[in-house]
C-alpha positions in Angstrom: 91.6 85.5 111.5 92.5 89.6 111.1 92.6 89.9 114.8 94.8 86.8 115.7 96.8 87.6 113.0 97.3 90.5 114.8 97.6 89.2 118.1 100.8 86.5 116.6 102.6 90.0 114.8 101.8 88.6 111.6 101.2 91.2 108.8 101.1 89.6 106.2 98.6 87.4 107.2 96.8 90.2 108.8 96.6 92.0 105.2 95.3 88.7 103.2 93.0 88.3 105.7 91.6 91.8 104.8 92.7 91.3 101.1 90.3 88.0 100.5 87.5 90.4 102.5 87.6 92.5 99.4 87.9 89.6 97.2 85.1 88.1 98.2 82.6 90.8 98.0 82.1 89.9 102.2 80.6 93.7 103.1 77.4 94.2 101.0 77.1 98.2 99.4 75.2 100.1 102.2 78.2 98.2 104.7 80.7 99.9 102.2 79.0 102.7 101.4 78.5 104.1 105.6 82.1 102.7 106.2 82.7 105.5 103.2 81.3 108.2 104.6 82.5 107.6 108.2 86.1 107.9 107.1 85.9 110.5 104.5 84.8 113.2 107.0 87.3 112.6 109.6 90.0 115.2 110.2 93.4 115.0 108.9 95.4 112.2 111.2 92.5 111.2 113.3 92.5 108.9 115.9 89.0 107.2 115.2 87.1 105.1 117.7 85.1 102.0 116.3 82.3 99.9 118.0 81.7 96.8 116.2 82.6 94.3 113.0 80.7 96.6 111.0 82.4 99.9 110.9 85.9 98.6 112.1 86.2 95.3 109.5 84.9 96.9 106.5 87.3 100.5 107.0 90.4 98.8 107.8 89.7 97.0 104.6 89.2 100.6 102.5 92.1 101.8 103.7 94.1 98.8 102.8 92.4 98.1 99.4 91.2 101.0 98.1 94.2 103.7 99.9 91.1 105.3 101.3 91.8 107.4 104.6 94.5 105.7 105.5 96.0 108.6 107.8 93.1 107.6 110.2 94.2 105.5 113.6 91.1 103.5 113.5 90.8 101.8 116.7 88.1 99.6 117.8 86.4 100.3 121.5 86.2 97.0 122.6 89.1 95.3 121.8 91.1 98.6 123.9 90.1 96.3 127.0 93.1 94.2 125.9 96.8 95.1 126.3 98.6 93.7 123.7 95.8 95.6 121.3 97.0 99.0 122.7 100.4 98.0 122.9 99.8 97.5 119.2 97.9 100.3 118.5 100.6 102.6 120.2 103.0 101.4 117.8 101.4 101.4 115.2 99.8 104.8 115.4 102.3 106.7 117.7 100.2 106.9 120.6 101.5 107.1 124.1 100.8 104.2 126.4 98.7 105.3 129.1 100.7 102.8 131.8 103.0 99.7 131.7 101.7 96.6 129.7 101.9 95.0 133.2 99.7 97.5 134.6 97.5 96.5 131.9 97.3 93.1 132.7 96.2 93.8 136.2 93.7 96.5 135.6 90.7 95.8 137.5 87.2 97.8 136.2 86.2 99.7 139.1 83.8 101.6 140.4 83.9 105.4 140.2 81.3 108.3 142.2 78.8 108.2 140.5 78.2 104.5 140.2 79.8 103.7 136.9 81.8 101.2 136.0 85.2 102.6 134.8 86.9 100.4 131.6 90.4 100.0 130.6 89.3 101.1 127.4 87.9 104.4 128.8 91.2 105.2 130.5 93.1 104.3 127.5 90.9 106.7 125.8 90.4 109.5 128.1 94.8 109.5 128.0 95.3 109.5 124.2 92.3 112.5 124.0 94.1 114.4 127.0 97.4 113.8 125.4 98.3 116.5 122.7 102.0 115.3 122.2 101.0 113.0 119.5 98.8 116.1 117.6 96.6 113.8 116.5 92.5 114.5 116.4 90.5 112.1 119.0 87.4 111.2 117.3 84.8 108.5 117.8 82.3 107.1 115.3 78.4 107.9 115.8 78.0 104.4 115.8 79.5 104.0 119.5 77.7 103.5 122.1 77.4 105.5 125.7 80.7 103.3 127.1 82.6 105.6 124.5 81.1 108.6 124.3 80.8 109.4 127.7 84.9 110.1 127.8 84.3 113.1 125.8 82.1 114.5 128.7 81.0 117.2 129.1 82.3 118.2 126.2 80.9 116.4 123.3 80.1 117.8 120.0 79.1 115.9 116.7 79.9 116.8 113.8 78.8 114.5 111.3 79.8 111.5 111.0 81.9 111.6 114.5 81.8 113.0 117.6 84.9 114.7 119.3 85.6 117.2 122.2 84.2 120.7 121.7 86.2 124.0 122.5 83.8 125.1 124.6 81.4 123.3 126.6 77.5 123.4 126.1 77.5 123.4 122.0 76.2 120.1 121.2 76.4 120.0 117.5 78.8 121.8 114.8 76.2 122.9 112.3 79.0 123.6 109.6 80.3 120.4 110.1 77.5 118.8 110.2 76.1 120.1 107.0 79.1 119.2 105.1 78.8 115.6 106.2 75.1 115.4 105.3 75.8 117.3 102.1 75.9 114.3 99.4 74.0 111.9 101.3 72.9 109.0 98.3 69.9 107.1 100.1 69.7 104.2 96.8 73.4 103.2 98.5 71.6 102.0 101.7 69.2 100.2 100.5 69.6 96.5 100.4 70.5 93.3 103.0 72.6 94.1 105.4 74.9 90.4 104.6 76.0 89.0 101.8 76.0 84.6 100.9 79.4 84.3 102.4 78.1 86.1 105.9 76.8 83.2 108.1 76.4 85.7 110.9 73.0 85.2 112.5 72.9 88.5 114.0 73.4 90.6 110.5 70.7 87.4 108.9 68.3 88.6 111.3 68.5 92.6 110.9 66.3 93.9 108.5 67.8 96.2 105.5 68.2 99.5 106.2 69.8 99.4 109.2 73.2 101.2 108.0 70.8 103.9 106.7 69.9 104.9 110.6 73.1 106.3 111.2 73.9 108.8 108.7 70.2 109.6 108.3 70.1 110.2 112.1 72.2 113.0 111.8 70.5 114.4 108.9 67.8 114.4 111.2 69.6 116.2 114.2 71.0 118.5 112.4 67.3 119.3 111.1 66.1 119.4 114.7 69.3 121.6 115.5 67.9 124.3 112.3 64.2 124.4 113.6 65.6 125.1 117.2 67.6 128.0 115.3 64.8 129.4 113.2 66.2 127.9 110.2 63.0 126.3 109.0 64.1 126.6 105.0 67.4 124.8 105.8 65.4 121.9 107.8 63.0 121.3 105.3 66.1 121.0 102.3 67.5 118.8 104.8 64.8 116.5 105.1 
């Protein structure tokens, strides 16, 4: 409903949609609690890349309900493959348009040197990071996959809960950052199902709970690899 709302204009409809989300109780706590911590370490203004239902849905619905973040662009991955979604996205966030909408609508995926297969979404992405009129930060969530993150190449970083586009190539991780994001990590607000009743989703039924742990834990656990590389064995342990 959210996304043709969307697709017709219709705001209003667009925001109950999200509204009775909330309402409901659709996203169950360790949904809620990631979607928490992937916006609350962003940088100021970020543009923020999504992958999926479950860390696109649930934030949109935090910043609309609960005022959290709501200076983030958060723009899912997928739905970037279709132009009236960045047409919407660029107004609604500022962003330039990387060509014409009629461009859009005849962009072919193509092939590029090295074999791979070359997205509108990637080129819409790859513009608005390259593009520093709009002074926003281009981040994207740890939960993408390698279609995303291989724009910011070879110059990705994480640090915490997103990755972005390091100064310098050949740094990997931002320790400080890192640390900060890890910082307050509550493990008792991942545990649970991963649905709730009103989720008929067979996919979500069908993962066991937990699952949203993975993500901010994995970092934990990088950044922990990152300190035992660096002779930091006291600050790996405390981290693990």
């Amino acid at each position: 409903l959210w996304i043709q709302a969307m697709r017709r204009d219709d705001r209003t409809l667009e925001q109950k949609s999200l509204m009775r989300l909330y309402e409901l109780g659709f996203f169950t706590r360790p949904v809620l609690s990631q979607n928490r911590w992937l916006l609350e370490n962003l940088p100021e203004n970020a543009i923020f890349i999504t992958n999926g239902d479950l860390d696109t849905y649930p934030g949109l619905m935090l910043q609309q309900e609960e005022q959290l973040r709501v200076d983030v662009a958060l723009v899912n991955a997928s739905l970037l493959n279709m132009p009236w979604y960045i047409e919407d996205m660029a107004k609604r966030h500022a962003l330039p348009m990387p060509m014409t909408y009629d461009e859009m609508m005849e962009y072919n995926p193509y092939m590029d040197d090295e074999g791979e297969i070359i997205l509108l979404s990637q080129v819409v992405m790859k513009s608005w990071m390259k593009d520093e009129k709009h002074g926003r930060p281009f981040t994207a969530s740890v939960t993408c996959g390698e279609h995303v993150l291989k724009v910011f190449e070879p110059d990705k970083i994480l640090k915490g809960s997103y990755f972005a586009a390091a100064p310098s190539p050949g740094k990997l991780l931002d320790p400080d950052a890192v640390k900060s994001a890890i910082k307050h990590l509550d493990g008792s607000l991942y545990a649970g199902e991963l649905y709730t009743e009103s989720d008929k989703s067979a996919v979500r039924r069908a993962t066991k709970p937990g699952f949203t742990a993975k993500v901010p834990f994995n970092t934990a656990l990088l950044f922990a690899e990152y300190c035992m590389d660096n002779d930091m064995k006291a600050e790996a342990k405390s981290t693990i």
